[in-house]
C-alpha cells in the first residue's frame, strides 16, 4: 500500500519519486541530510511557519536564518531573501561558497514554506538559489495540490515539484484545514 501511495502521490505532484516517511518533520530533515547539510551550516527560511520547519533544520545540525514574509501572501518575500543574501552574506573567493558575514557560517540552502494552500513566489527564489549555489527544499506541508505559475517557464507547476526536494504532511489537522477552506 505504501509503494502504491508513493507512486500515486509522485504522479499527483508531477515528480518522479515520492518516499513515505513518518512525518513532514522527518521528510524535511532527511531532505537536508541528502542535500549534504553539514553541522553549523545555515538554512534560510521564514519565521511564519510551524515549528517543525525549524525543528528539522536543527535536527540536521544546521542553524536557522530568518527572512521575513511578504505582507500579502504570508510566504517568503523574495526581496527580503535577496537583501539578506546580498547584504549580510559574502562569497568565499577560494571555495565559491556563500557565507554569512557575521557568523562566518556557510549558507547551504533555502526553505520556502508554501502556506494556506498557496506556494511561495518560486521563480525569484529559485533564481537567487541558483545565483548563489544554494539548494531549495520546499516545505509544502500545507500546500497539497497547490499550483504556481512560473513566468520564467511559462507554465503551471505543482507544489513539491520545483525544488531539489519537498516535504508534505498528512497530519489529519492539515487535511481538515484544507477541506474547511474548500467548503467555504
JSON list of N, CA and C in Angstrom, two decimals, residues 21-100:
[
{"chain": "A", "resi": 21, "resn": "UNK", "atom": "N", "xyz": [7.59, 8.75, 4.67]},
{"chain": "A", "resi": 21, "resn": "UNK", "atom": "CA", "xyz": [8.22, 8.64, 5.99]},
{"chain": "A", "resi": 21, "resn": "UNK", "atom": "C", "xyz": [7.15, 8.98, 7.03]},
{"chain": "A", "resi": 22, "resn": "UNK", "atom": "N", "xyz": [7.53, 8.96, 8.29]},
{"chain": "A", "resi": 22, "resn": "UNK", "atom": "CA", "xyz": [6.51, 9.08, 9.34]},
{"chain": "A", "resi": 22, "resn": "UNK", "atom": "C", "xyz": [5.96, 10.49, 9.57]},
{"chain": "A", "resi": 23, "resn": "UNK", "atom": "N", "xyz": [6.66, 11.54, 9.10]},
{"chain": "A", "resi": 23, "resn": "UNK", "atom": "CA", "xyz": [6.17, 12.90, 9.36]},
{"chain": "A", "resi": 23, "resn": "UNK", "atom": "C", "xyz": [6.79, 13.89, 8.39]},
{"chain": "A", "resi": 24, "resn": "UNK", "atom": "N", "xyz": [6.16, 15.05, 8.29]},
{"chain": "A", "resi": 24, "resn": "UNK", "atom": "CA", "xyz": [6.73, 16.13, 7.49]},
{"chain": "A", "resi": 24, "resn": "UNK", "atom": "C", "xyz": [8.05, 16.61, 8.06]},
{"chain": "A", "resi": 25, "resn": "UNK", "atom": "N", "xyz": [8.18, 16.56, 9.38]},
{"chain": "A", "resi": 25, "resn": "UNK", "atom": "CA", "xyz": [9.43, 16.95, 10.03]},
{"chain": "A", "resi": 25, "resn": "UNK", "atom": "C", "xyz": [10.57, 16.06, 9.56]},
{"chain": "A", "resi": 26, "resn": "UNK", "atom": "N", "xyz": [10.35, 14.75, 9.61]},
{"chain": "A", "resi": 26, "resn": "UNK", "atom": "CA", "xyz": [11.40, 13.83, 9.15]},
{"chain": "A", "resi": 26, "resn": "UNK", "atom": "C", "xyz": [11.64, 13.96, 7.66]},
{"chain": "A", "resi": 27, "resn": "UNK", "atom": "N", "xyz": [10.60, 14.23, 6.89]},
{"chain": "A", "resi": 27, "resn": "UNK", "atom": "CA", "xyz": [10.79, 14.43, 5.45]},
{"chain": "A", "resi": 27, "resn": "UNK", "atom": "C", "xyz": [11.74, 15.59, 5.20]},
{"chain": "A", "resi": 28, "resn": "UNK", "atom": "N", "xyz": [11.56, 16.68, 5.93]},
{"chain": "A", "resi": 28, "resn": "UNK", "atom": "CA", "xyz": [12.47, 17.82, 5.79]},
{"chain": "A", "resi": 28, "resn": "UNK", "atom": "C", "xyz": [13.88, 17.45, 6.24]},
{"chain": "A", "resi": 29, "resn": "UNK", "atom": "N", "xyz": [13.98, 16.85, 7.42]},
{"chain": "A", "resi": 29, "resn": "UNK", "atom": "CA", "xyz": [15.31, 16.51, 7.96]},
{"chain": "A", "resi": 29, "resn": "UNK", "atom": "C", "xyz": [16.05, 15.58, 7.02]},
{"chain": "A", "resi": 30, "resn": "UNK", "atom": "N", "xyz": [15.39, 14.56, 6.50]},
{"chain": "A", "resi": 30, "resn": "UNK", "atom": "CA", "xyz": [16.04, 13.63, 5.58]},
{"chain": "A", "resi": 30, "resn": "UNK", "atom": "C", "xyz": [16.46, 14.34, 4.29]},
{"chain": "A", "resi": 31, "resn": "UNK", "atom": "N", "xyz": [15.64, 15.28, 3.83]},
{"chain": "A", "resi": 31, "resn": "UNK", "atom": "CA", "xyz": [15.99, 16.04, 2.63]},
{"chain": "A", "resi": 31, "resn": "UNK", "atom": "C", "xyz": [17.24, 16.88, 2.87]},
{"chain": "A", "resi": 32, "resn": "UNK", "atom": "N", "xyz": [17.34, 17.49, 4.05]},
{"chain": "A", "resi": 32, "resn": "UNK", "atom": "CA", "xyz": [18.54, 18.28, 4.37]},
{"chain": "A", "resi": 32, "resn": "UNK", "atom": "C", "xyz": [19.78, 17.39, 4.40]},
{"chain": "A", "resi": 33, "resn": "UNK", "atom": "N", "xyz": [19.64, 16.24, 5.02]},
{"chain": "A", "resi": 33, "resn": "UNK", "atom": "CA", "xyz": [20.77, 15.32, 5.09]},
{"chain": "A", "resi": 33, "resn": "UNK", "atom": "C", "xyz": [21.19, 14.87, 3.69]},
{"chain": "A", "resi": 34, "resn": "UNK", "atom": "N", "xyz": [20.21, 14.55, 2.85]},
{"chain": "A", "resi": 34, "resn": "UNK", "atom": "CA", "xyz": [20.51, 14.11, 1.48]},
{"chain": "A", "resi": 34, "resn": "UNK", "atom": "C", "xyz": [21.13, 15.23, 0.66]},
{"chain": "A", "resi": 35, "resn": "UNK", "atom": "N", "xyz": [20.79, 16.47, 0.98]},
{"chain": "A", "resi": 35, "resn": "UNK", "atom": "CA", "xyz": [21.35, 17.63, 0.26]},
{"chain": "A", "resi": 35, "resn": "UNK", "atom": "C", "xyz": [22.77, 17.97, 0.72]},
{"chain": "A", "resi": 36, "resn": "UNK", "atom": "N", "xyz": [23.25, 17.27, 1.74]},
{"chain": "A", "resi": 36, "resn": "UNK", "atom": "CA", "xyz": [24.63, 17.49, 2.18]},
{"chain": "A", "resi": 36, "resn": "UNK", "atom": "C", "xyz": [24.81, 18.54, 3.26]},
{"chain": "A", "resi": 37, "resn": "UNK", "atom": "N", "xyz": [23.76, 18.86, 3.99]},
{"chain": "A", "resi": 37, "resn": "UNK", "atom": "CA", "xyz": [23.88, 19.84, 5.06]},
{"chain": "A", "resi": 37, "resn": "UNK", "atom": "C", "xyz": [24.86, 19.32, 6.11]},
{"chain": "A", "resi": 38, "resn": "UNK", "atom": "N", "xyz": [25.77, 20.19, 6.49]},
{"chain": "A", "resi": 38, "resn": "UNK", "atom": "CA", "xyz": [26.79, 19.86, 7.50]},
{"chain": "A", "resi": 38, "resn": "UNK", "atom": "C", "xyz": [26.49, 20.60, 8.81]},
{"chain": "A", "resi": 39, "resn": "UNK", "atom": "N", "xyz": [26.93, 20.04, 9.93]},
{"chain": "A", "resi": 39, "resn": "UNK", "atom": "CA", "xyz": [26.73, 20.75, 11.20]},
{"chain": "A", "resi": 39, "resn": "UNK", "atom": "C", "xyz": [27.30, 22.17, 11.12]},
{"chain": "A", "resi": 40, "resn": "UNK", "atom": "N", "xyz": [26.49, 23.12, 11.58]},
{"chain": "A", "resi": 40, "resn": "UNK", "atom": "CA", "xyz": [26.91, 24.52, 11.57]},
{"chain": "A", "resi": 40, "resn": "UNK", "atom": "C", "xyz": [26.47, 25.29, 10.34]},
{"chain": "A", "resi": 41, "resn": "UNK", "atom": "N", "xyz": [26.06, 24.60, 9.26]},
{"chain": "A", "resi": 41, "resn": "UNK", "atom": "CA", "xyz": [25.55, 25.30, 8.07]},
{"chain": "A", "resi": 41, "resn": "UNK", "atom": "C", "xyz": [24.33, 26.12, 8.44]},
{"chain": "A", "resi": 42, "resn": "UNK", "atom": "N", "xyz": [24.01, 27.07, 7.59]},
{"chain": "A", "resi": 42, "resn": "UNK", "atom": "CA", "xyz": [22.80, 27.87, 7.77]},
{"chain": "A", "resi": 42, "resn": "UNK", "atom": "C", "xyz": [21.80, 27.51, 6.67]},
{"chain": "A", "resi": 43, "resn": "UNK", "atom": "N", "xyz": [20.56, 27.36, 7.07]},
{"chain": "A", "resi": 43, "resn": "UNK", "atom": "CA", "xyz": [19.46, 27.19, 6.13]},
{"chain": "A", "resi": 43, "resn": "UNK", "atom": "C", "xyz": [18.53, 28.38, 6.35]},
{"chain": "A", "resi": 44, "resn": "UNK", "atom": "N", "xyz": [18.16, 29.03, 5.26]},
{"chain": "A", "resi": 44, "resn": "UNK", "atom": "CA", "xyz": [17.33, 30.23, 5.30]},
{"chain": "A", "resi": 44, "resn": "UNK", "atom": "C", "xyz": [15.87, 29.83, 5.13]},
{"chain": "A", "resi": 45, "resn": "UNK", "atom": "N", "xyz": [15.02, 30.32, 6.02]},
{"chain": "A", "resi": 45, "resn": "UNK", "atom": "CA", "xyz": [13.58, 30.07, 5.93]},
{"chain": "A", "resi": 45, "resn": "UNK", "atom": "C", "xyz": [12.84, 31.28, 6.50]},
{"chain": "A", "resi": 46, "resn": "UNK", "atom": "N", "xyz": [11.56, 31.11, 6.74]},
{"chain": "A", "resi": 46, "resn": "UNK", "atom": "CA", "xyz": [10.73, 32.20, 7.25]},
{"chain": "A", "resi": 46, "resn": "UNK", "atom": "C", "xyz": [10.30, 31.92, 8.70]},
{"chain": "A", "resi": 47, "resn": "UNK", "atom": "N", "xyz": [10.05, 32.98, 9.47]},
{"chain": "A", "resi": 47, "resn": "UNK", "atom": "CA", "xyz": [9.59, 32.76, 10.84]},
{"chain": "A", "resi": 47, "resn": "UNK", "atom": "C", "xyz": [8.11, 32.37, 10.92]},
{"chain": "A", "resi": 48, "resn": "UNK", "atom": "N", "xyz": [7.34, 32.67, 9.88]},
{"chain": "A", "resi": 48, "resn": "UNK", "atom": "CA", "xyz": [5.90, 32.36, 9.88]},
{"chain": "A", "resi": 48, "resn": "UNK", "atom": "C", "xyz": [5.71, 30.96, 9.31]},
{"chain": "A", "resi": 49, "resn": "UNK", "atom": "N", "xyz": [5.89, 29.97, 10.19]},
{"chain": "A", "resi": 49, "resn": "UNK", "atom": "CA", "xyz": [5.77, 28.57, 9.80]},
{"chain": "A", "resi": 49, "resn": "UNK", "atom": "C", "xyz": [5.49, 27.76, 11.05]},
{"chain": "A", "resi": 50, "resn": "UNK", "atom": "N", "xyz": [5.16, 26.52, 10.87]},
{"chain": "A", "resi": 50, "resn": "UNK", "atom": "CA", "xyz": [5.01, 25.61, 12.01]},
{"chain": "A", "resi": 50, "resn": "UNK", "atom": "C", "xyz": [6.40, 25.27, 12.53]},
{"chain": "A", "resi": 51, "resn": "UNK", "atom": "N", "xyz": [6.52, 24.99, 13.80]},
{"chain": "A", "resi": 51, "resn": "UNK", "atom": "CA", "xyz": [7.82, 24.74, 14.42]},
{"chain": "A", "resi": 51, "resn": "UNK", "atom": "C", "xyz": [8.58, 23.58, 13.77]},
{"chain": "A", "resi": 52, "resn": "UNK", "atom": "N", "xyz": [7.88, 22.67, 13.12]},
{"chain": "A", "resi": 52, "resn": "UNK", "atom": "CA", "xyz": [8.54, 21.52, 12.51]},
{"chain": "A", "resi": 52, "resn": "UNK", "atom": "C", "xyz": [9.58, 21.93, 11.46]},
{"chain": "A", "resi": 53, "resn": "UNK", "atom": "N", "xyz": [9.36, 23.05, 10.78]},
{"chain": "A", "resi": 53, "resn": "UNK", "atom": "CA", "xyz": [10.32, 23.51, 9.77]},
{"chain": "A", "resi": 53, "resn": "UNK", "atom": "C", "xyz": [11.66, 23.78, 10.43]},
{"chain": "A", "resi": 54, "resn": "UNK", "atom": "N", "xyz": [11.65, 24.56, 11.49]},
{"chain": "A", "resi": 54, "resn": "UNK", "atom": "CA", "xyz": [12.90, 24.90, 12.17]},
{"chain": "A", "resi": 54, "resn": "UNK", "atom": "C", "xyz": [13.44, 23.73, 12.99]},
{"chain": "A", "resi": 55, "resn": "UNK", "atom": "N", "xyz": [12.54, 22.91, 13.50]},
{"chain": "A", "resi": 55, "resn": "UNK", "atom": "CA", "xyz": [12.97, 21.72, 14.24]},
{"chain": "A", "resi": 55, "resn": "UNK", "atom": "C", "xyz": [13.79, 20.80, 13.34]},
{"chain": "A", "resi": 56, "resn": "UNK", "atom": "N", "xyz": [13.34, 20.60, 12.11]},
{"chain": "A", "resi": 56, "resn": "UNK", "atom": "CA", "xyz": [14.06, 19.74, 11.17]},
{"chain": "A", "resi": 56, "resn": "UNK", "atom": "C", "xyz": [15.43, 20.32, 10.83]},
{"chain": "A", "resi": 57, "resn": "UNK", "atom": "N", "xyz": [15.51, 21.64, 10.70]},
{"chain": "A", "resi": 57, "resn": "UNK", "atom": "CA", "xyz": [16.80, 22.29, 10.43]},
{"chain": "A", "resi": 57, "resn": "UNK", "atom": "C", "xyz": [17.75, 22.02, 11.59]},
{"chain": "A", "resi": 58, "resn": "UNK", "atom": "N", "xyz": [17.27, 22.22, 12.80]},
{"chain": "A", "resi": 58, "resn": "UNK", "atom": "CA", "xyz": [18.10, 21.98, 13.99]},
{"chain": "A", "resi": 58, "resn": "UNK", "atom": "C", "xyz": [18.49, 20.51, 14.10]},
{"chain": "A", "resi": 59, "resn": "UNK", "atom": "N", "xyz": [17.55, 19.62, 13.84]},
{"chain": "A", "resi": 59, "resn": "UNK", "atom": "CA", "xyz": [17.85, 18.18, 13.92]},
{"chain": "A", "resi": 59, "resn": "UNK", "atom": "C", "xyz": [18.92, 17.77, 12.92]},
{"chain": "A", "resi": 60, "resn": "UNK", "atom": "N", "xyz": [19.01, 18.47, 11.81]},
{"chain": "A", "resi": 60, "resn": "UNK", "atom": "CA", "xyz": [20.03, 18.18, 10.80]},
{"chain": "A", "resi": 60, "resn": "UNK", "atom": "C", "xyz": [21.38, 18.80, 11.17]},
{"chain": "A", "resi": 61, "resn": "UNK", "atom": "N", "xyz": [21.43, 19.50, 12.32]},
{"chain": "A", "resi": 61, "resn": "UNK", "atom": "CA", "xyz": [22.68, 20.10, 12.78]},
{"chain": "A", "resi": 61, "resn": "UNK", "atom": "C", "xyz": [22.94, 21.49, 12.23]},
{"chain": "A", "resi": 62, "resn": "UNK", "atom": "N", "xyz": [21.97, 22.04, 11.54]},
{"chain": "A", "resi": 62, "resn": "UNK", "atom": "CA", "xyz": [22.15, 23.35, 10.91]},
{"chain": "A", "resi": 62, "resn": "UNK", "atom": "C", "xyz": [21.60, 24.47, 11.79]},
{"chain": "A", "resi": 63, "resn": "UNK", "atom": "N", "xyz": [21.93, 25.68, 11.41]},
{"chain": "A", "resi": 63, "resn": "UNK", "atom": "CA", "xyz": [21.43, 26.89, 12.06]},
{"chain": "A", "resi": 63, "resn": "UNK", "atom": "C", "xyz": [20.38, 27.52, 11.15]},
{"chain": "A", "resi": 64, "resn": "UNK", "atom": "N", "xyz": [19.59, 28.39, 11.74]},
{"chain": "A", "resi": 64, "resn": "UNK", "atom": "CA", "xyz": [18.48, 29.00, 11.01]},
{"chain": "A", "resi": 64, "resn": "UNK", "atom": "C", "xyz": [18.75, 30.48, 10.81]},
{"chain": "A", "resi": 65, "resn": "UNK", "atom": "N", "xyz": [18.50, 30.95, 9.60]},
{"chain": "A", "resi": 65, "resn": "UNK", "atom": "CA", "xyz": [18.48, 32.39, 9.33]},
{"chain": "A", "resi": 65, "resn": "UNK", "atom": "C", "xyz": [17.08, 32.68, 8.80]},
{"chain": "A", "resi": 66, "resn": "UNK", "atom": "N", "xyz": [16.42, 33.65, 9.41]},
{"chain": "A", "resi": 66, "resn": "UNK", "atom": "CA", "xyz": [15.07, 34.01, 9.00]},
{"chain": "A", "resi": 66, "resn": "UNK", "atom": "C", "xyz": [15.09, 35.20, 8.06]},
{"chain": "A", "resi": 67, "resn": "UNK", "atom": "N", "xyz": [14.27, 35.11, 7.01]},
{"chain": "A", "resi": 67, "resn": "UNK", "atom": "CA", "xyz": [13.94, 36.28, 6.21]},
{"chain": "A", "resi": 67, "resn": "UNK", "atom": "C", "xyz": [12.43, 36.45, 6.33]},
{"chain": "A", "resi": 68, "resn": "UNK", "atom": "N", "xyz": [11.97, 37.66, 6.23]},
{"chain": "A", "resi": 68, "resn": "UNK", "atom": "CA", "xyz": [10.57, 37.94, 6.51]},
{"chain": "A", "resi": 68, "resn": "UNK", "atom": "C", "xyz": [9.66, 37.49, 5.37]},
{"chain": "A", "resi": 69, "resn": "UNK", "atom": "N", "xyz": [8.38, 37.50, 5.68]},
{"chain": "A", "resi": 69, "resn": "UNK", "atom": "CA", "xyz": [7.36, 37.11, 4.72]},
{"chain": "A", "resi": 69, "resn": "UNK", "atom": "C", "xyz": [6.83, 38.32, 3.97]},
{"chain": "A", "resi": 70, "resn": "UNK", "atom": "N", "xyz": [6.20, 38.04, 2.85]},
{"chain": "A", "resi": 70, "resn": "UNK", "atom": "CA", "xyz": [5.52, 39.08, 2.07]},
{"chain": "A", "resi": 70, "resn": "UNK", "atom": "C", "xyz": [4.20, 39.37, 2.78]},
{"chain": "A", "resi": 71, "resn": "UNK", "atom": "N", "xyz": [3.87, 40.63, 2.95]},
{"chain": "A", "resi": 71, "resn": "UNK", "atom": "CA", "xyz": [2.69, 41.00, 3.75]},
{"chain": "A", "resi": 71, "resn": "UNK", "atom": "C", "xyz": [1.36, 40.58, 3.13]},
{"chain": "A", "resi": 72, "resn": "UNK", "atom": "N", "xyz": [1.34, 40.27, 1.83]},
{"chain": "A", "resi": 72, "resn": "UNK", "atom": "CA", "xyz": [0.08, 39.86, 1.21]},
{"chain": "A", "resi": 72, "resn": "UNK", "atom": "C", "xyz": [-0.06, 38.34, 1.12]},
{"chain": "A", "resi": 73, "resn": "UNK", "atom": "N", "xyz": [1.05, 37.64, 0.94]},
{"chain": "A", "resi": 73, "resn": "UNK", "atom": "CA", "xyz": [0.96, 36.18, 0.76]},
{"chain": "A", "resi": 73, "resn": "UNK", "atom": "C", "xyz": [1.32, 35.38, 2.01]},
{"chain": "A", "resi": 74, "resn": "UNK", "atom": "N", "xyz": [2.01, 36.00, 2.94]},
{"chain": "A", "resi": 74, "resn": "UNK", "atom": "CA", "xyz": [2.50, 35.33, 4.15]},
{"chain": "A", "resi": 74, "resn": "UNK", "atom": "C", "xyz": [3.53, 34.24, 3.86]},
{"chain": "A", "resi": 75, "resn": "UNK", "atom": "N", "xyz": [4.07, 34.23, 2.65]},
{"chain": "A", "resi": 75, "resn": "UNK", "atom": "CA", "xyz": [5.14, 33.31, 2.29]},
{"chain": "A", "resi": 75, "resn": "UNK", "atom": "C", "xyz": [6.43, 34.12, 2.11]},
{"chain": "A", "resi": 76, "resn": "UNK", "atom": "N", "xyz": [7.54, 33.43, 1.90]},
{"chain": "A", "resi": 76, "resn": "UNK", "atom": "CA", "xyz": [8.85, 34.08, 1.81]},
{"chain": "A", "resi": 76, "resn": "UNK", "atom": "C", "xyz": [8.82, 35.25, 0.82]},
{"chain": "A", "resi": 77, "resn": "UNK", "atom": "N", "xyz": [9.32, 36.37, 1.27]},
{"chain": "A", "resi": 77, "resn": "UNK", "atom": "CA", "xyz": [9.42, 37.55, 0.43]},
{"chain": "A", "resi": 77, "resn": "UNK", "atom": "C", "xyz": [10.74, 37.48, -0.34]},
{"chain": "A", "resi": 78, "resn": "UNK", "atom": "N", "xyz": [10.68, 37.28, -1.65]},
{"chain": "A", "resi": 78, "resn": "UNK", "atom": "CA", "xyz": [11.92, 37.16, -2.43]},
{"chain": "A", "resi": 78, "resn": "UNK", "atom": "C", "xyz": [12.84, 38.37, -2.30]},
{"chain": "A", "resi": 79, "resn": "UNK", "atom": "N", "xyz": [12.27, 39.56, -2.12]},
{"chain": "A", "resi": 79, "resn": "UNK", "atom": "CA", "xyz": [13.11, 40.75, -1.96]},
{"chain": "A", "resi": 79, "resn": "UNK", "atom": "C", "xyz": [13.85, 40.74, -0.63]},
{"chain": "A", "resi": 80, "resn": "UNK", "atom": "N", "xyz": [13.20, 40.26, 0.41]},
{"chain": "A", "resi": 80, "resn": "UNK", "atom": "CA", "xyz": [13.86, 40.15, 1.71]},
{"chain": "A", "resi": 80, "resn": "UNK", "atom": "C", "xyz": [14.96, 39.07, 1.64]},
{"chain": "A", "resi": 81, "resn": "UNK", "atom": "N", "xyz": [14.71, 38.02, 0.90]},
{"chain": "A", "resi": 81, "resn": "UNK", "atom": "CA", "xyz": [15.73, 36.98, 0.70]},
{"chain": "A", "resi": 81, "resn": "UNK", "atom": "C", "xyz": [16.92, 37.55, -0.06]},
{"chain": "A", "resi": 82, "resn": "UNK", "atom": "N", "xyz": [16.64, 38.30, -1.12]},
{"chain": "A", "resi": 82, "resn": "UNK", "atom": "CA", "xyz": [17.71, 38.93, -1.90]},
{"chain": "A", "resi": 82, "resn": "UNK", "atom": "C", "xyz": [18.54, 39.87, -1.01]},
{"chain": "A", "resi": 83, "resn": "UNK", "atom": "N", "xyz": [17.84, 40.67, -0.23]},
{"chain": "A", "resi": 83, "resn": "UNK", "atom": "CA", "xyz": [18.52, 41.62, 0.66]},
{"chain": "A", "resi": 83, "resn": "UNK", "atom": "C", "xyz": [19.44, 40.88, 1.63]},
{"chain": "A", "resi": 84, "resn": "UNK", "atom": "N", "xyz": [18.96, 39.79, 2.22]},
{"chain": "A", "resi": 84, "resn": "UNK", "atom": "CA", "xyz": [19.79, 39.02, 3.16]},
{"chain": "A", "resi": 84, "resn": "UNK", "atom": "C", "xyz": [21.01, 38.45, 2.45]},
{"chain": "A", "resi": 85, "resn": "UNK", "atom": "N", "xyz": [20.80, 37.82, 1.32]},
{"chain": "A", "resi": 85, "resn": "UNK", "atom": "CA", "xyz": [21.91, 37.17, 0.61]},
{"chain": "A", "resi": 85, "resn": "UNK", "atom": "C", "xyz": [22.94, 38.18, 0.08]},
{"chain": "A", "resi": 86, "resn": "UNK", "atom": "N", "xyz": [22.47, 39.34, -0.34]},
{"chain": "A", "resi": 86, "resn": "UNK", "atom": "CA", "xyz": [23.38, 40.32, -0.94]},
{"chain": "A", "resi": 86, "resn": "UNK", "atom": "C", "xyz": [24.02, 41.26, 0.07]},
{"chain": "A", "resi": 87, "resn": "UNK", "atom": "N", "xyz": [23.40, 41.47, 1.22]},
{"chain": "A", "resi": 87, "resn": "UNK", "atom": "CA", "xyz": [23.97, 42.44, 2.17]},
{"chain": "A", "resi": 87, "resn": "UNK", "atom": "C", "xyz": [24.53, 41.80, 3.44]},
{"chain": "A", "resi": 88, "resn": "UNK", "atom": "N", "xyz": [24.07, 40.62, 3.79]},
{"chain": "A", "resi": 88, "resn": "UNK", "atom": "CA", "xyz": [24.53, 40.00, 5.04]},
{"chain": "A", "resi": 88, "resn": "UNK", "atom": "C", "xyz": [25.40, 38.78, 4.80]},
{"chain": "A", "resi": 89, "resn": "UNK", "atom": "N", "xyz": [25.66, 38.49, 3.52]},
{"chain": "A", "resi": 89, "resn": "UNK", "atom": "CA", "xyz": [26.46, 37.32, 3.17]},
{"chain": "A", "resi": 89, "resn": "UNK", "atom": "C", "xyz": [27.56, 37.72, 2.19]},
{"chain": "A", "resi": 90, "resn": "UNK", "atom": "N", "xyz": [28.56, 36.85, 2.07]},
{"chain": "A", "resi": 90, "resn": "UNK", "atom": "CA", "xyz": [29.65, 37.10, 1.12]},
{"chain": "A", "resi": 90, "resn": "UNK", "atom": "C", "xyz": [30.14, 35.77, 0.56]},
{"chain": "A", "resi": 91, "resn": "UNK", "atom": "N", "xyz": [30.66, 35.84, -0.64]},
{"chain": "A", "resi": 91, "resn": "UNK", "atom": "CA", "xyz": [31.17, 34.65, -1.31]},
{"chain": "A", "resi": 91, "resn": "UNK", "atom": "C", "xyz": [32.63, 34.47, -0.95]},
{"chain": "A", "resi": 92, "resn": "UNK", "atom": "N", "xyz": [32.98, 33.26, -0.53]},
{"chain": "A", "resi": 92, "resn": "UNK", "atom": "CA", "xyz": [34.38, 32.94, -0.25]},
{"chain": "A", "resi": 92, "resn": "UNK", "atom": "C", "xyz": [35.09, 32.83, -1.59]},
{"chain": "A", "resi": 93, "resn": "UNK", "atom": "N", "xyz": [36.10, 33.66, -1.86]},
{"chain": "A", "resi": 93, "resn": "UNK", "atom": "CA", "xyz": [36.75, 33.65, -3.18]},
{"chain": "A", "resi": 93, "resn": "UNK", "atom": "C", "xyz": [37.46, 32.34, -3.49]},
{"chain": "A", "resi": 94, "resn": "UNK", "atom": "N", "xyz": [37.89, 31.61, -2.48]},
{"chain": "A", "resi": 94, "resn": "UNK", "atom": "CA", "xyz": [38.60, 30.35, -2.71]},
{"chain": "A", "resi": 94, "resn": "UNK", "atom": "C", "xyz": [37.64, 29.21, -3.03]},
{"chain": "A", "resi": 95, "resn": "UNK", "atom": "N", "xyz": [36.56, 29.10, -2.25]},
{"chain": "A", "resi": 95, "resn": "UNK", "atom": "CA", "xyz": [35.65, 27.97, -2.43]},
{"chain": "A", "resi": 95, "resn": "UNK", "atom": "C", "xyz": [34.45, 28.30, -3.31]},
{"chain": "A", "resi": 96, "resn": "UNK", "atom": "N", "xyz": [34.14, 29.58, -3.45]},
{"chain": "A", "resi": 96, "resn": "UNK", "atom": "CA", "xyz": [32.97, 29.97, -4.21]},
{"chain": "A", "resi": 96, "resn": "UNK", "atom": "C", "xyz": [31.68, 29.81, -3.43]},
{"chain": "A", "resi": 97, "resn": "UNK", "atom": "N", "xyz": [31.78, 29.38, -2.16]},
{"chain": "A", "resi": 97, "resn": "UNK", "atom": "CA", "xyz": [30.59, 29.17, -1.34]},
{"chain": "A", "resi": 97, "resn": "UNK", "atom": "C", "xyz": [30.17, 30.47, -0.67]},
{"chain": "A", "resi": 98, "resn": "UNK", "atom": "N", "xyz": [28.89, 30.54, -0.34]},
{"chain": "A", "resi": 98, "resn": "UNK", "atom": "CA", "xyz": [28.32, 31.71, 0.31]},
{"chain": "A", "resi": 98, "resn": "UNK", "atom": "C", "xyz": [28.38, 31.53, 1.82]},
{"chain": "A", "resi": 99, "resn": "UNK", "atom": "N", "xyz": [28.83, 32.56, 2.52]},
{"chain": "A", "resi": 99, "resn": "UNK", "atom": "CA", "xyz": [28.92, 32.54, 3.97]},
{"chain": "A", "resi": 99, "resn": "UNK", "atom": "C", "xyz": [28.22, 33.75, 4.54]},
{"chain": "A", "resi": 100, "resn": "UNK", "atom": "N", "xyz": [27.64, 33.60, 5.73]},
{"chain": "A", "resi": 100, "resn": "UNK", "atom": "CA", "xyz": [27.07, 34.74, 6.43]},
{"chain": "A", "resi": 100, "resn": "UNK", "atom": "C", "xyz": [28.24, 35.57, 6.96]}
]
